[in-house]
PDB file of C-alpha atoms and ligand atoms in Angstrom:
ATOM      1  CA  MET A   1      12.060 -19.894  13.332  1.00  0.00           C
ATOM      2  CA  SER A   2      12.820 -16.564  11.677  1.00  0.00           C
ATOM      3  CA  VAL A   3      13.533 -15.894   8.009  1.00  0.00           C
ATOM      4  CA  THR A   4      16.157 -13.350   7.031  1.00  0.00           C
ATOM      5  CA  VAL A   5      15.353 -10.942   4.203  1.00  0.00           C
ATOM      6  CA  ASP A   6      18.106  -9.052   2.436  1.00  0.00           C
ATOM      7  CA  ALA A   7      17.221  -5.364   2.838  1.00  0.00           C
ATOM      8  CA  GLN A   8      18.503  -1.816   3.220  1.00  0.00           C
ATOM      9  CA  PRO A   9      19.991  -0.634   5.498  1.00  0.00           C
ATOM     10  CA  ALA A  10      20.505  -4.177   6.864  1.00  0.00           C
ATOM     11  CA  PRO A  11      19.005  -7.674   6.572  1.00  0.00           C
ATOM     12  CA  VAL A  12      15.777  -8.127   8.530  1.00  0.00           C
ATOM     13  CA  ALA A  13      14.851 -11.272  10.490  1.00  0.00           C
ATOM     14  CA  LEU A  14      11.096 -11.797  10.265  1.00  0.00           C
ATOM     15  CA  ASP A  15       9.053 -14.202  12.339  1.00  0.00           C
ATOM     16  CA  PRO A  16       6.709 -15.783   9.743  1.00  0.00           C
ATOM     17  CA  ALA A  17       4.139 -16.539  12.448  1.00  0.00           C
ATOM     18  CA  ALA A  18       4.057 -12.861  13.426  1.00  0.00           C
ATOM     19  CA  THR A  19       4.193 -11.361   9.927  1.00  0.00           C
ATOM     20  CA  ALA A  20       1.457  -9.872   7.744  1.00  0.00           C
ATOM     21  CA  LEU A  21       1.462  -8.319   4.289  1.00  0.00           C
ATOM     22  CA  LEU A  22      -0.470  -5.058   4.024  1.00  0.00           C
ATOM     23  CA  VAL A  23      -1.339  -3.986   0.468  1.00  0.00           C
ATOM     24  CA  ILE A  24      -2.227  -0.312   0.312  1.00  0.00           C
ATOM     25  CA  ASP A  25      -4.931   1.135  -1.966  1.00  0.00           C
ATOM     26  CA  MET A  26      -4.423  -0.893  -5.165  1.00  0.00           C
ATOM     27  CA  GLN A  27      -7.732   0.572  -6.323  1.00  0.00           C
ATOM     28  CA  ARG A  28      -9.113   1.441  -9.709  1.00  0.00           C
ATOM     29  CA  ASP A  29      -9.425   5.047  -8.469  1.00  0.00           C
ATOM     30  CA  PHE A  30      -5.624   5.292  -8.356  1.00  0.00           C
ATOM     31  CA  LEU A  31      -4.532   2.922 -11.126  1.00  0.00           C
ATOM     32  CA  GLU A  32      -7.103   3.417 -13.870  1.00  0.00           C
ATOM     33  CA  PRO A  33      -8.094   6.433 -15.965  1.00  0.00           C
ATOM     34  CA  GLY A  34     -11.146   8.356 -14.779  1.00  0.00           C
ATOM     35  CA  GLY A  35     -10.569   7.984 -11.050  1.00  0.00           C
ATOM     36  CA  PHE A  36      -9.277  10.060  -8.175  1.00  0.00           C
ATOM     37  CA  GLY A  37      -5.597   9.835  -9.215  1.00  0.00           C
ATOM     38  CA  GLU A  38      -6.297  11.166 -12.673  1.00  0.00           C
ATOM     39  CA  SER A  39      -8.657  13.824 -11.296  1.00  0.00           C
ATOM     40  CA  LEU A  40      -5.640  15.256  -9.470  1.00  0.00           C
ATOM     41  CA  GLY A  41      -3.781  15.586 -12.777  1.00  0.00           C
ATOM     42  CA  ASN A  42      -1.677  12.428 -12.575  1.00  0.00           C
ATOM     43  CA  ASP A  43      -0.600   9.937 -15.253  1.00  0.00           C
ATOM     44  CA  VAL A  44      -2.050   6.779 -13.719  1.00  0.00           C
ATOM     45  CA  SER A  45      -0.163   4.466 -16.099  1.00  0.00           C
ATOM     46  CA  LEU A  46       2.953   5.130 -14.010  1.00  0.00           C
ATOM     47  CA  LEU A  47       1.548   2.913 -11.258  1.00  0.00           C
ATOM     48  CA  ARG A  48       1.246  -0.197 -13.435  1.00  0.00           C
ATOM     49  CA  ALA A  49       4.863  -1.325 -12.939  1.00  0.00           C
ATOM     50  CA  CYS A  50       4.273  -2.360  -9.351  1.00  0.00           C
ATOM     51  CA  VAL A  51       1.235  -4.560 -10.085  1.00  0.00           C
ATOM     52  CA  GLU A  52       3.104  -7.677 -11.252  1.00  0.00           C
ATOM     53  CA  PRO A  53       5.648  -7.838  -8.384  1.00  0.00           C
ATOM     54  CA  CYS A  54       2.882  -7.034  -5.937  1.00  0.00           C
ATOM     55  CA  GLY A  55       0.797  -9.939  -7.236  1.00  0.00           C
ATOM     56  CA  ARG A  56       3.783 -12.291  -7.059  1.00  0.00           C
ATOM     57  CA  LEU A  57       4.473 -11.273  -3.478  1.00  0.00           C
ATOM     58  CA  MET A  58       0.819 -11.697  -2.482  1.00  0.00           C
ATOM     59  CA  GLN A  59       0.780 -15.219  -3.920  1.00  0.00           C
ATOM     60  CA  ALA A  60       4.029 -16.168  -2.182  1.00  0.00           C
ATOM     61  CA  MET A  61       2.812 -14.833   1.159  1.00  0.00           C
ATOM     62  CA  ARG A  62      -0.477 -16.715   0.832  1.00  0.00           C
ATOM     63  CA  ALA A  63       1.483 -19.881   0.040  1.00  0.00           C
ATOM     64  CA  ALA A  64       3.658 -19.298   3.115  1.00  0.00           C
ATOM     65  CA  GLY A  65       0.598 -18.861   5.338  1.00  0.00           C
ATOM     66  CA  VAL A  66       1.254 -15.156   5.905  1.00  0.00           C
ATOM     67  CA  PRO A  67      -1.996 -13.150   6.139  1.00  0.00           C
ATOM     68  CA  VAL A  68      -2.588 -10.655   3.331  1.00  0.00           C
ATOM     69  CA  LEU A  69      -4.589  -7.560   4.246  1.00  0.00           C
ATOM     70  CA  HIS A  70      -5.790  -4.868   1.853  1.00  0.00           C
ATOM     71  CA  THR A  71      -6.750  -1.234   2.274  1.00  0.00           C
ATOM     72  CA  ARG A  72      -8.959   1.074   0.244  1.00  0.00           C
ATOM     73  CA  GLU A  73      -8.975   4.842   0.567  1.00  0.00           C
ATOM     74  CA  GLY A  74     -12.501   6.193   0.238  1.00  0.00           C
ATOM     75  CA  HIS A  75     -15.451   7.875   1.833  1.00  0.00           C
ATOM     76  CA  ARG A  76     -19.018   7.275   2.903  1.00  0.00           C
ATOM     77  CA  PRO A  77     -21.631   7.983   0.210  1.00  0.00           C
ATOM     78  CA  GLY A  78     -22.875  10.931   2.291  1.00  0.00           C
ATOM     79  CA  LEU A  79     -19.289  12.302   2.461  1.00  0.00           C
ATOM     80  CA  GLU A  80     -19.646  12.891   6.209  1.00  0.00           C
ATOM     81  CA  ASP A  81     -16.042  11.663   6.665  1.00  0.00           C
ATOM     82  CA  VAL A  82     -14.374  14.006   4.159  1.00  0.00           C
ATOM     83  CA  HIS A  83     -12.520  16.919   5.695  1.00  0.00           C
ATOM     84  CA  PRO A  84     -13.333  20.205   3.944  1.00  0.00           C
ATOM     85  CA  GLU A  85      -9.584  20.648   3.483  1.00  0.00           C
ATOM     86  CA  LYS A  86      -9.332  17.400   1.507  1.00  0.00           C
ATOM     87  CA  GLN A  87     -12.290  18.447  -0.669  1.00  0.00           C
ATOM     88  CA  ALA A  88     -10.845  21.887  -1.233  1.00  0.00           C
ATOM     89  CA  ARG A  89      -7.697  20.426  -2.772  1.00  0.00           C
ATOM     90  CA  CYS A  90      -9.673  18.728  -5.591  1.00  0.00           C
ATOM     91  CA  ALA A  91     -10.281  20.383  -8.947  1.00  0.00           C
ATOM     92  CA  PRO A  92     -13.783  21.873  -9.428  1.00  0.00           C
ATOM     93  CA  GLY A  93     -16.112  19.315 -11.035  1.00  0.00           C
ATOM     94  CA  ARG A  94     -13.735  16.482 -10.123  1.00  0.00           C
ATOM     95  CA  LYS A  95     -14.112  16.529  -6.374  1.00  0.00           C
ATOM     96  CA  ILE A  96     -14.517  13.518  -4.089  1.00  0.00           C
ATOM     97  CA  GLY A  97     -18.121  12.382  -4.546  1.00  0.00           C
ATOM     98  CA  ASP A  98     -18.519  13.864  -8.034  1.00  0.00           C
ATOM     99  CA  ALA A  99     -19.670  11.533 -10.805  1.00  0.00           C
ATOM    100  CA  GLY A 100     -16.893  10.070 -12.966  1.00  0.00           C
ATOM    101  CA  PRO A 101     -16.523   7.262 -15.518  1.00  0.00           C
ATOM    102  CA  MET A 102     -16.067   4.733 -12.687  1.00  0.00           C
ATOM    103  CA  GLY A 103     -18.846   6.105 -10.505  1.00  0.00           C
ATOM    104  CA  ARG A 104     -18.550   8.744  -7.800  1.00  0.00           C
ATOM    105  CA  ILE A 105     -14.903   9.604  -7.194  1.00  0.00           C
ATOM    106  CA  LEU A 106     -13.337   7.948  -4.114  1.00  0.00           C
ATOM    107  CA  VAL A 107     -16.677   6.849  -2.683  1.00  0.00           C
ATOM    108  CA  ARG A 108     -17.151   3.447  -1.070  1.00  0.00           C
ATOM    109  CA  GLY A 109     -19.185   0.986  -3.100  1.00  0.00           C
ATOM    110  CA  GLU A 110     -18.446   2.668  -6.437  1.00  0.00           C
ATOM    111  CA  ALA A 111     -16.584   0.836  -9.215  1.00  0.00           C
ATOM    112  CA  GLY A 112     -13.549   3.099  -8.915  1.00  0.00           C
ATOM    113  CA  HIS A 113     -13.223   2.406  -5.221  1.00  0.00           C
ATOM    114  CA  ASP A 114     -12.750  -1.303  -5.819  1.00  0.00           C
ATOM    115  CA  ILE A 115      -9.406  -3.074  -5.909  1.00  0.00           C
ATOM    116  CA  ILE A 116      -8.000  -3.826  -9.372  1.00  0.00           C
ATOM    117  CA  GLU A 117      -8.862  -7.246 -10.730  1.00  0.00           C
ATOM    118  CA  GLU A 118      -5.248  -8.515 -10.834  1.00  0.00           C
ATOM    119  CA  LEU A 119      -4.779  -8.014  -7.087  1.00  0.00           C
ATOM    120  CA  TYR A 120      -8.300  -8.747  -5.918  1.00  0.00           C
ATOM    121  CA  PRO A 121      -8.527  -9.988  -2.315  1.00  0.00           C
ATOM    122  CA  LEU A 122      -9.310 -13.644  -1.789  1.00  0.00           C
ATOM    123  CA  PRO A 123     -12.511 -14.465   0.077  1.00  0.00           C
ATOM    124  CA  GLY A 124     -11.858 -14.087   3.801  1.00  0.00           C
ATOM    125  CA  GLU A 125      -8.928 -11.650   3.470  1.00  0.00           C
ATOM    126  CA  VAL A 126      -9.261  -8.487   5.534  1.00  0.00           C
ATOM    127  CA  VAL A 127     -10.099  -5.304   3.624  1.00  0.00           C
ATOM    128  CA  ILE A 128      -9.735  -2.073   5.604  1.00  0.00           C
ATOM    129  CA  ASP A 129     -11.703   0.945   4.419  1.00  0.00           C
ATOM    130  CA  LYS A 130      -9.854   4.083   5.435  1.00  0.00           C
ATOM    131  CA  PRO A 131     -10.877   7.715   5.083  1.00  0.00           C
ATOM    132  CA  GLY A 132      -7.327   9.036   5.370  1.00  0.00           C
ATOM    133  CA  LYS A 133      -3.902   8.409   3.927  1.00  0.00           C
ATOM    134  CA  GLY A 134      -2.633   6.276   6.822  1.00  0.00           C
ATOM    135  CA  ALA A 135      -4.157   2.801   7.270  1.00  0.00           C
ATOM    136  CA  PHE A 136      -4.184   3.155  11.064  1.00  0.00           C
ATOM    137  CA  PHE A 137      -6.135   6.431  11.117  1.00  0.00           C
ATOM    138  CA  ALA A 138      -9.826   5.916  12.004  1.00  0.00           C
ATOM    139  CA  THR A 139      -9.697   2.143  11.322  1.00  0.00           C
ATOM    140  CA  ASP A 140      -9.475  -1.044  13.400  1.00  0.00           C
ATOM    141  CA  LEU A 141      -6.246  -2.177  11.678  1.00  0.00           C
ATOM    142  CA  ASP A 142      -4.100  -1.978  14.834  1.00  0.00           C
ATOM    143  CA  LEU A 143      -6.646  -4.010  16.807  1.00  0.00           C
ATOM    144  CA  LEU A 144      -6.803  -6.676  14.097  1.00  0.00           C
ATOM    145  CA  LEU A 145      -3.025  -6.959  13.809  1.00  0.00           C
ATOM    146  CA  ARG A 146      -2.417  -7.104  17.563  1.00  0.00           C
ATOM    147  CA  SER A 147      -5.209  -9.642  18.046  1.00  0.00           C
ATOM    148  CA  ALA A 148      -3.522 -11.843  15.430  1.00  0.00           C
ATOM    149  CA  GLY A 149      -0.127 -11.457  17.112  1.00  0.00           C
ATOM    150  CA  VAL A 150       1.415  -9.556  14.203  1.00  0.00           C
ATOM    151  CA  ARG A 151       4.627  -7.683  14.943  1.00  0.00           C
ATOM    152  CA  ASP A 152       6.343  -7.652  11.549  1.00  0.00           C
ATOM    153  CA  LEU A 153       4.568  -5.773   8.782  1.00  0.00           C
ATOM    154  CA  ILE A 154       5.408  -5.890   5.085  1.00  0.00           C
ATOM    155  CA  VAL A 155       3.844  -2.799   3.501  1.00  0.00           C
ATOM    156  CA  CYS A 156       3.429  -2.192  -0.239  1.00  0.00           C
ATOM    157  CA  GLY A 157       1.020  -0.516  -2.657  1.00  0.00           C
ATOM    158  CA  VAL A 158       0.318   3.003  -3.859  1.00  0.00           C
ATOM    159  CA  THR A 159       1.380   5.632  -3.665  1.00  0.00           C
ATOM    160  CA  THR A 160       4.871   5.327  -2.231  1.00  0.00           C
ATOM    161  CA  GLU A 161       5.203   8.773  -0.725  1.00  0.00           C
ATOM    162  CA  VAL A 162       1.555   9.256   0.294  1.00  0.00           C
ATOM    163  CA  CYS A 163      -0.484   6.344   1.651  1.00  0.00           C
ATOM    164  CA  VAL A 164       2.356   3.818   1.841  1.00  0.00           C
ATOM    165  CA  HIS A 165       4.635   6.305   3.579  1.00  0.00           C
ATOM    166  CA  THR A 166       1.977   7.540   5.987  1.00  0.00           C
ATOM    167  CA  THR A 167       1.116   3.952   6.918  1.00  0.00           C
ATOM    168  CA  VAL A 168       4.769   2.988   7.353  1.00  0.00           C
ATOM    169  CA  ARG A 169       5.271   5.917   9.717  1.00  0.00           C
ATOM    170  CA  GLU A 170       2.130   5.064  11.665  1.00  0.00           C
ATOM    171  CA  ALA A 171       3.207   1.406  11.956  1.00  0.00           C
ATOM    172  CA  ASN A 172       6.699   2.401  13.071  1.00  0.00           C
ATOM    173  CA  ASP A 173       5.294   4.632  15.814  1.00  0.00           C
ATOM    174  CA  ARG A 174       3.093   1.756  16.985  1.00  0.00           C
ATOM    175  CA  GLY A 175       6.081  -0.552  17.403  1.00  0.00           C
ATOM    176  CA  TYR A 176       5.754  -2.744  14.319  1.00  0.00           C
ATOM    177  CA  ARG A 177       8.881  -3.774  12.464  1.00  0.00           C
ATOM    178  CA  VAL A 178       8.266  -2.551   8.927  1.00  0.00           C
ATOM    179  CA  LEU A 179       9.652  -3.923   5.678  1.00  0.00           C
ATOM    180  CA  VAL A 180       8.839  -2.232   2.353  1.00  0.00           C
ATOM    181  CA  PRO A 181       9.404  -4.018  -0.982  1.00  0.00           C
ATOM    182  CA  GLY A 182      10.147  -0.991  -3.152  1.00  0.00           C
ATOM    183  CA  ASP A 183       9.264  -2.641  -6.459  1.00  0.00           C
ATOM    184  CA  CYS A 184       5.779  -3.400  -5.100  1.00  0.00           C
ATOM    185  CA  CYS A 185       5.169   0.313  -4.508  1.00  0.00           C
ATOM    186  CA  GLY A 186       4.321   2.925  -7.099  1.00  0.00           C
ATOM    187  CA  SER A 187       4.122   6.683  -7.437  1.00  0.00           C
ATOM    188  CA  TYR A 188       3.021   9.225 -10.027  1.00  0.00           C
ATOM    189  CA  PHE A 189       6.402  10.887  -9.401  1.00  0.00           C
ATOM    190  CA  GLU A 190       9.533   8.792  -9.975  1.00  0.00           C
ATOM    191  CA  GLU A 191      11.656  11.083  -7.824  1.00  0.00           C
ATOM    192  CA  PHE A 192       9.196  10.938  -4.910  1.00  0.00           C
ATOM    193  CA  HIS A 193       9.175   7.130  -5.153  1.00  0.00           C
ATOM    194  CA  LYS A 194      12.976   6.971  -4.936  1.00  0.00           C
ATOM    195  CA  VAL A 195      13.276   9.548  -2.187  1.00  0.00           C
ATOM    196  CA  GLY A 196      10.322   8.071  -0.299  1.00  0.00           C
ATOM    197  CA  LEU A 197      12.015   4.682  -0.146  1.00  0.00           C
ATOM    198  CA  ALA A 198      15.359   6.247   0.728  1.00  0.00           C
ATOM    199  CA  MET A 199      13.733   8.134   3.620  1.00  0.00           C
ATOM    200  CA  ILE A 200      12.453   4.866   5.102  1.00  0.00           C
ATOM    201  CA  SER A 201      15.821   3.127   5.202  1.00  0.00           C
ATOM    202  CA  ALA A 202      18.033   6.170   5.923  1.00  0.00           C
ATOM    203  CA  GLN A 203      19.498   6.887   9.344  1.00  0.00           C
ATOM    204  CA  GLY A 204      19.809   3.197  10.210  1.00  0.00           C
ATOM    205  CA  GLY A 205      16.235   2.478   9.069  1.00  0.00           C
ATOM    206  CA  ILE A 206      14.431   5.357  10.729  1.00  0.00           C
ATOM    207  CA  PHE A 207      10.990   4.077   9.637  1.00  0.00           C
ATOM    208  CA  GLY A 208      11.881   0.533   8.564  1.00  0.00           C
ATOM    209  CA  ALA A 209      13.796  -1.370   5.907  1.00  0.00           C
ATOM    210  CA  VAL A 210      13.491  -1.479   2.118  1.00  0.00           C
ATOM    211  CA  THR A 211      13.776  -4.591  -0.009  1.00  0.00           C
ATOM    212  CA  THR A 212      12.275  -6.265  -3.121  1.00  0.00           C
ATOM    213  CA  ALA A 213       9.514  -8.783  -3.762  1.00  0.00           C
ATOM    214  CA  ASP A 214      12.112 -11.351  -4.810  1.00  0.00           C
ATOM    215  CA  ALA A 215      14.166 -10.962  -1.653  1.00  0.00           C
ATOM    216  CA  ILE A 216      11.094 -11.636   0.492  1.00  0.00           C
ATOM    217  CA  ILE A 217       9.897 -14.508  -1.701  1.00  0.00           C
ATOM    218  CA  GLU A 218      13.341 -16.112  -1.617  1.00  0.00           C
ATOM    219  CA  ALA A 219      13.600 -15.756   2.169  1.00  0.00           C
ATOM    220  CA  PHE A 220      10.237 -17.474   2.566  1.00  0.00           C
ATOM    221  CA  GLY A 221      11.408 -20.337   0.367  1.00  0.00           C
ATOM    222  CA  GLY A 222       9.542 -19.391  -2.793  1.00  0.00           C
ATOM    223  CA  LYS A 223      10.810 -19.050  -6.351  1.00  0.00           C
ATOM    224  CA  ARG A 224      12.276 -15.729  -7.440  1.00  0.00           C
ATOM    225  CA  ASP A 225      11.716 -14.403 -10.957  1.00  0.00           C
ATOM    226  CA  GLY A 226      15.454 -14.095 -11.626  1.00  0.00           C
ATOM    227  CA  HIS A 227      15.754 -10.313 -11.314  1.00  0.00           C
ATOM    228  CA  ASP A 228      18.652  -8.685  -9.553  1.00  0.00           C
ATOM    229  CA  ASP A 229      17.540  -7.797  -6.003  1.00  0.00           C
ATOM    230  CA  LYS A 230      18.764  -4.249  -6.424  1.00  0.00           C
ATOM    231  CA  GLU A 231      16.389  -3.647  -9.341  1.00  0.00           C
ATOM    232  CA  GLY A 232      13.354  -1.570  -8.436  1.00  0.00           C
ATOM    233  CA  PHE A 233      14.601  -0.210  -5.111  1.00  0.00           C
TER     234      PHE A 233
HETATM  235  C1  LIG B   1      -3.255   9.387  -2.559  1.00  0.00           C
HETATM  236  C2  LIG B   1      -2.799   7.135  -1.853  1.00  0.00           C
HETATM  237  N1  LIG B   1      -2.112   9.491  -3.238  1.00  0.00           N
HETATM  238  N2  LIG B   1      -3.365   5.947  -1.778  1.00  0.00           N
HETATM  239  N3  LIG B   1      -3.612   8.213  -1.978  1.00  0.00           N
HETATM  240  O1  LIG B   1      -4.013  10.330  -2.466  1.00  0.00           O
HETATM  241  O2  LIG B   1      -1.587   7.247  -1.865  1.00  0.00           O
END
């Protein structure tokens, strides 16, 4: 039996047995001072707003039996998987692999690479380590999803216009039906967040559909928090 989620540009019917929630890069390196996000000159506090709705959605999906998968952007300690182009775009002294307050910036196994405490994966949940912006690039995500029979993908996390957007586009090209709860996504740039979400649902849903945590939770039979569904789009 499908559940219908109110969304833009149109309601989406999800098959709960073929749905997964993919939480993108909710890492200390992006959300806390001293990490990769701040090293690029960003105000990381701007990402905090999406943490609470994201946590609520994760809990509701777990309760509904929907698998929750997590990604982390980061690189091998030897940096063999960092393109010189990606390195070149970092500020001198604050490059990927340089020492920072949370360990080496954007390196696997360092404190900054870990997922924030509030949204920490439960034991047994899949965590995908990705070297790029898209979660399908150079990972086994597609294999895992197809093996589990997933066709409908709810994608949230940070940042809206970078890793969430890249992953949404990759998923769309691979034939997944994509639903993005906008209030569970965050960006260092408010305008990019808004436009990023608008680009997903424009043109009849060219990459997918956009909704809210509450709309998904309600559709799956959980309790909303009483916010207007339009809030946070
Ligand atoms: C960025 C990401 N913004 N997770 N990564 O570099 O969006």
